[in-house]
Amino acid sequence: MPETILTVHHEVGLHARPASLLVQTAKKFDADIQVCYGGRRANAKSILNVLSLGAEQGAEIAICANGVQADEALEALKRLVESNFEVQE
Amino acid sequence: MRTLRGIGASRGVAIGPAFRFREVDLNFDRRTVENPEHEWERLEDALEEARRQLIALQGKAGRSAGDQEAALFGAHAEMLEDPELLNVVRESVSEDRLNAEAAFSDAIESYARALESLESEYMRARAADVRDVGQRVLRILLDHRQSPTEDLKHPSIILARDLTPSDTMLLDRSLVLGFCTAEGGATSHTAILARGLGLPAIVGAGRDVLTISDGETLVLDGTAGTVLVAPDDETIAEYEQRRERTAGALKSAREKAREPAVTRDGRQVEVVANIGNVKEARDAIEAGAEGVGLLRTEFLYLERDRLPSEEEQYEAYRAVTDVFGNLPVVLRTLDIGGDKQLPYLDLSHEMNPFLGVRAIRLCLARPSLFRPQLRAALRAGAGRNLKIMFPMVAEVSEIREARGMLEECRAELMEEGRTVADGVQVGIMVEVPAAALMARHLAAEVDFFSIGTNDLTQYTMAADRTNAGVASLVSGFQPAVLRLVRDTIAAAHDQGKWVGLCGELGGEPLAIPILLGLDLDEFSMAPSAIPLAKQIIRQLSLDETKRVAQEALGLDSAQAVRELIRDRVPAADAR
C-alpha cells in the first residue's frame, strides 16, 4: 500500500482549516485513506477522526491509501500538506 | 410589583409582555428495537431534516449575521456527514439494535469526550459543536418540531437563561422589544446583539428571571438595569412618558447630528465613533460621527478557523477608511485574550486571562501574529488619516518595542516598493492603572492617548466586568477612576498631546459634563450614542463643567457623583 510521511508545518497543526482542507481533499478520491499519528489511525474522510488525532505544529504524520485512485490521492494530499495548506486541488 | 436587578447591558426602556425562550427537554428512553432497518431509516430522515435546517440557517446567517456565523453552521452540516460517526451509529443500530436516539447520542458523546480530552480551547469549542449537532438531531427524532420561538406572535420582551448565536438566529427580530437573561455579563452574546439592534437589555439578572410567567407585563429599564414585574398602571404611565420624552429628545438630536459639538461658550470637541466593521462605519457617518476613535480589529480574527492574511486585513481596513475619506480613523491593534479567545491560536489556559498574556503582550510575544497586522495598517493608511493605537500598555518598554516593530515593517514595505502611510500618529490605550499613573512618562513616547474606561475601571476596582456579582463596583463614575482620567489628561496636555476616551463612559450622558470639564479632546462612543452626546455638549459651558468636574472628583462614591450631575446639570440627565 503506498504511503507517505509528511510534517505539518502549519501553526495551528492539523486542526481548523488545515484539517478541513485535508478532509475535503481526501473525499474527492475513490480510495480508503488513513492518517496515522501518535500510534493512532484516522479515516482521512472523517473530520471528527482527523481532529481527534490532536496533531500539533511539527507533527510527523503518515498517510496511506488503498483503492483505485490511491496514488492520485496521496499525491494531492502531499501537495496540500507540503504547501502548508495553501495549494488546493 | 416585583423588581429584579441585573447588569444594564443596553440602554433604553421597553414595556411589554414577557416571552420565555424555552430550552427543549431532550430526555429519551433507551430501548432495543424490533426492526433495525426501520430505525435506521428514521435516523436518516432526521439527518436529512437537520441538514436542511443547517443549510437554511447558513443562508440566513450569511444575510443577517455575517459570514463567520454562516461558516459555523456549515461546519455543523459537515459533521452530520462524517462517515466514521455514521459508521459507529449504524453499527449500534443494526448490531446492538439500539433505538436511533440512544445510538446517535452515544456516538456524539464519545466524540465530544475524545475532543475534550485533548485539552485545548479549540478542541473544547469543537466538542461543543459536536454536542450542538447532536441536540439538533435529537430534537428532530423526538419530534420537537416546534422551535422554541414558535409561539412568539406579538412584540415581547425575551427572557432566557442565556442566548447562544444559534438561539438568536431563531428570533424574528421585529417581534423583540428587549432582552433579559438570568446569566451572562456585559460582553455576552445577548448584550452585544442588543446593543447592535439598539434594543434595551439586562443580563445576569439571576434565576428569578425564569420564574416570570409568559405574558406578564414587564418594564425593562436597560439604563438602570432593572425589570419591574407586573407594575401598576401609574408606573407604566410614568415609564411611557419617560420613553416618549427620550424618543422626542433623540429625534431632535438626530436632526442636528451632523452639526459640530460646540459648547455655549465656544469650545468645540471631537465626537467620533467606536466601530468594528464596515456596516458600523456607515451607521457612524449616518449618526454624525466626525471620524473613528476606536476601530476594533478583532472582527477579522473572531469566529473563524485561521488567521486573516495581510491582504485580507488590508482590504478590510481600506474598506473602513474609504467610508471616512479624510476624517481620522484610529485603528486599535489586536486586543485578544481576556474574555476574547481565538481557538486556532491555541492560547494556553490561564487562571486569570484578564491579567494574562492579552492584547499588546500577546502581540509582542508573537511577531508572526502582529507583523501582518502592522504591515496591513501601514499600507491601508497611505493617503488616509489613519492612526495606530496599541492596547493594554502597562510600561514604557512595551511602546518602544511595538514602535520598533512598526518601523521595521515600514522599512520592509518600502524596500518591497509598496506605498505606505507616512507620519502616522501612534498612540496607546490607557486602560491599566499603571499607565494612568505613569502617564507623564508614556506621553513622551506617543502622539496621543485614548482612555479605555471599561478595562481601567475593572482593573482599578479589582472587579471583573463580566461578573454580575460585582457589577455595582464596575462603574466609570467611581471617583477613583475619574481621578485617573483627570491625571492622564493633564499629563498628556502638559506635553502637547491630545487625549480621547473610548470606553462606555464616553457615551454616557451623565459623564459628559465631567469629561468636558476635565478637558477631554475627543469623545468616542457607539454610533447610536452620538446624536444625544452632541446635543448635550451644545447645552453646556466649559466654565460650568470645570467647576462641576472638580466637585465630582472630591466626592466619595459613584452614586454621589451621579446624583451631583443630575442635580447640577439637568441637560445631561437623559433618563
XYZ file of C-alpha atoms in Angstrom, chain B residues 19-234:
216
model
C -41.855 35.716 26.470
C -39.866 32.782 27.852
C -37.331 31.309 25.451
C -37.638 27.631 26.377
C -34.972 25.046 26.164
C -36.420 21.771 24.924
C -36.358 18.677 27.144
C -34.230 16.122 25.334
C -34.650 13.122 27.615
C -35.268 9.870 25.790
C -35.751 6.162 26.536
C -33.046 3.623 25.743
C -34.542 0.570 24.184
C -33.916 -2.286 21.753
C -35.840 -2.210 18.544
C -37.568 -4.972 16.593
C -36.778 -3.570 13.206
C -33.283 -2.057 12.869
C -33.778 -1.211 9.173
C -36.785 0.892 10.011
C -34.882 2.552 12.861
C -32.001 3.410 10.536
C -34.425 4.951 8.044
C -35.920 7.030 10.840
C -32.445 8.311 11.667
C -31.613 9.046 8.043
C -34.783 11.124 7.750
C -33.794 13.058 10.867
C -30.292 13.660 9.494
C -31.755 14.899 6.244
C -34.046 17.286 8.127
C -31.122 18.515 10.268
C -29.107 19.142 7.119
C -31.974 21.167 5.641
C -32.221 23.240 8.824
C -28.498 23.919 8.872
C -28.386 24.960 5.237
C -31.311 27.320 5.840
C -29.585 28.742 8.934
C -26.368 29.144 6.984
C -28.166 31.171 4.327
C -29.996 33.267 6.902
C -26.815 33.928 8.870
C -24.990 34.935 5.715
C -27.633 37.556 5.030
C -28.149 38.936 8.529
C -25.362 37.957 10.910
C -22.225 37.684 8.784
C -20.013 35.116 7.160
C -18.464 33.810 10.358
C -21.753 32.633 11.810
C -22.643 31.178 8.425
C -19.373 29.220 8.402
C -20.198 27.809 11.831
C -23.443 26.286 10.560
C -21.555 24.993 7.506
C -19.133 23.177 9.801
C -22.068 21.635 11.666
C -23.502 20.340 8.394
C -20.126 18.796 7.594
C -20.125 16.914 10.910
C -23.539 15.423 10.109
C -21.997 13.717 7.095
C -18.951 12.402 8.908
C -18.509 8.792 7.655
C -16.932 7.470 10.866
C -19.634 8.965 13.052
C -22.285 7.385 10.834
C -20.478 4.013 10.869
C -20.492 3.909 14.636
C -24.176 4.801 14.755
C -25.083 2.305 12.048
C -23.365 -0.456 13.979
C -25.195 0.278 17.224
C -28.491 0.312 15.387
C -28.015 -2.806 13.293
C -25.885 -4.984 15.620
C -26.937 -3.813 19.084
C -30.468 -2.988 17.913
C -30.383 0.279 19.815
C -33.001 2.918 19.099
C -31.883 5.865 16.963
C -31.909 8.390 19.830
C -29.605 6.320 22.040
C -27.309 5.219 19.198
C -26.817 8.719 17.883
C -26.294 10.451 21.208
C -23.835 7.753 22.378
C -21.699 8.313 19.305
C -21.867 12.101 19.647
C -20.929 11.928 23.308
C -17.947 9.657 22.685
C -16.580 12.037 20.026
C -17.211 15.073 22.210
C -15.295 13.443 25.082
C -12.422 12.424 22.804
C -12.067 16.005 21.596
C -12.315 17.427 25.112
C -9.573 15.125 26.335
C -7.129 16.944 24.026
C -7.370 19.850 26.439
C -7.162 22.878 24.246
C -9.517 25.806 23.982
C -10.037 24.965 20.318
C -10.979 21.339 20.989
C -13.414 22.318 23.748
C -15.178 24.587 21.252
C -15.338 21.714 18.722
C -16.725 19.382 21.412
C -19.478 21.950 21.997
C -20.144 21.995 18.238
C -20.465 18.200 18.138
C -22.960 18.290 21.014
C -24.909 21.112 19.358
C -25.239 18.936 16.239
C -26.321 16.007 18.417
C -29.063 18.078 20.069
C -30.384 19.258 16.752
C -30.812 15.650 15.545
C -32.324 14.541 18.869
C -34.830 17.363 18.754
C -35.978 16.122 15.370
C -36.065 12.448 16.422
C -38.132 13.321 19.489
C -40.426 15.266 17.197
C -39.886 18.608 18.862
C -40.522 20.175 15.527
C -41.762 23.239 17.266
C -38.984 25.766 17.596
C -38.509 27.465 20.970
C -39.891 30.680 19.494
C -42.849 29.351 17.552
C -45.317 30.907 19.992
C -43.751 34.341 19.689
C -46.556 36.151 17.881
C -46.616 39.615 19.471
C -43.847 42.089 20.229
C -42.391 40.851 23.536
C -39.525 41.105 25.978
C -37.463 37.926 25.608
C -36.488 36.114 28.827
C -33.888 33.347 28.807
C -31.188 31.684 30.861
C -28.711 32.905 28.250
C -28.873 33.023 24.460
C -26.418 31.475 22.009
C -25.871 32.673 18.419
C -27.951 29.650 17.299
C -30.834 30.777 19.532
C -30.850 34.396 18.454
C -30.939 33.360 14.801
C -34.360 31.843 15.520
C -35.874 35.088 16.752
C -37.976 37.219 14.478
C -36.280 40.481 15.358
C -39.321 42.593 14.531
C -41.083 40.929 17.489
C -38.362 41.624 20.048
C -38.763 44.637 22.352
C -35.823 43.839 24.617
C -33.879 41.070 26.357
C -33.461 39.939 29.931
C -31.217 36.979 30.759
C -30.522 35.161 34.022
C -26.853 34.608 33.228
C -24.177 36.327 31.176
C -22.215 39.558 31.508
C -21.939 42.864 29.703
C -19.892 41.233 26.960
C -22.119 38.180 26.441
C -23.619 37.456 23.045
C -27.046 38.757 24.132
C -25.560 42.064 25.317
C -23.643 42.642 22.094
C -26.618 41.675 19.934
C -28.950 44.016 21.839
C -26.592 46.971 21.534
C -26.229 46.279 17.842
C -30.012 46.262 17.391
C -30.426 49.322 19.630
C -32.775 47.365 21.941
C -32.693 47.617 25.744
C -31.223 44.617 27.564
C -30.393 43.398 31.036
C -28.097 40.434 31.611
C -27.082 38.476 34.703
C -30.382 39.180 36.481
C -30.375 35.840 38.323
C -32.569 32.742 38.280
C -35.676 34.693 39.326
C -35.971 35.763 35.695
C -37.082 32.224 34.879
C -39.979 32.409 37.366
C -41.722 35.160 35.396
C -44.767 33.793 33.549
C -45.363 34.225 29.848
C -47.474 37.255 29.035
C -46.782 39.037 32.335
C -46.339 42.777 31.759
C -42.773 43.984 32.267
C -40.994 47.296 32.335
C -37.380 46.725 31.347
C -35.021 49.602 32.053
C -31.741 48.818 30.320
C -30.189 52.052 31.552
C -30.774 51.324 35.239
C -30.526 47.527 34.920
C -33.951 46.845 36.449
C -37.003 44.794 35.445
C -40.352 45.609 37.020
C -42.714 42.627 37.008
C -46.457 43.389 36.844
C -46.105 47.117 37.532
C -49.220 49.175 38.326
C -50.782 51.486 35.733
C -49.250 54.553 37.291
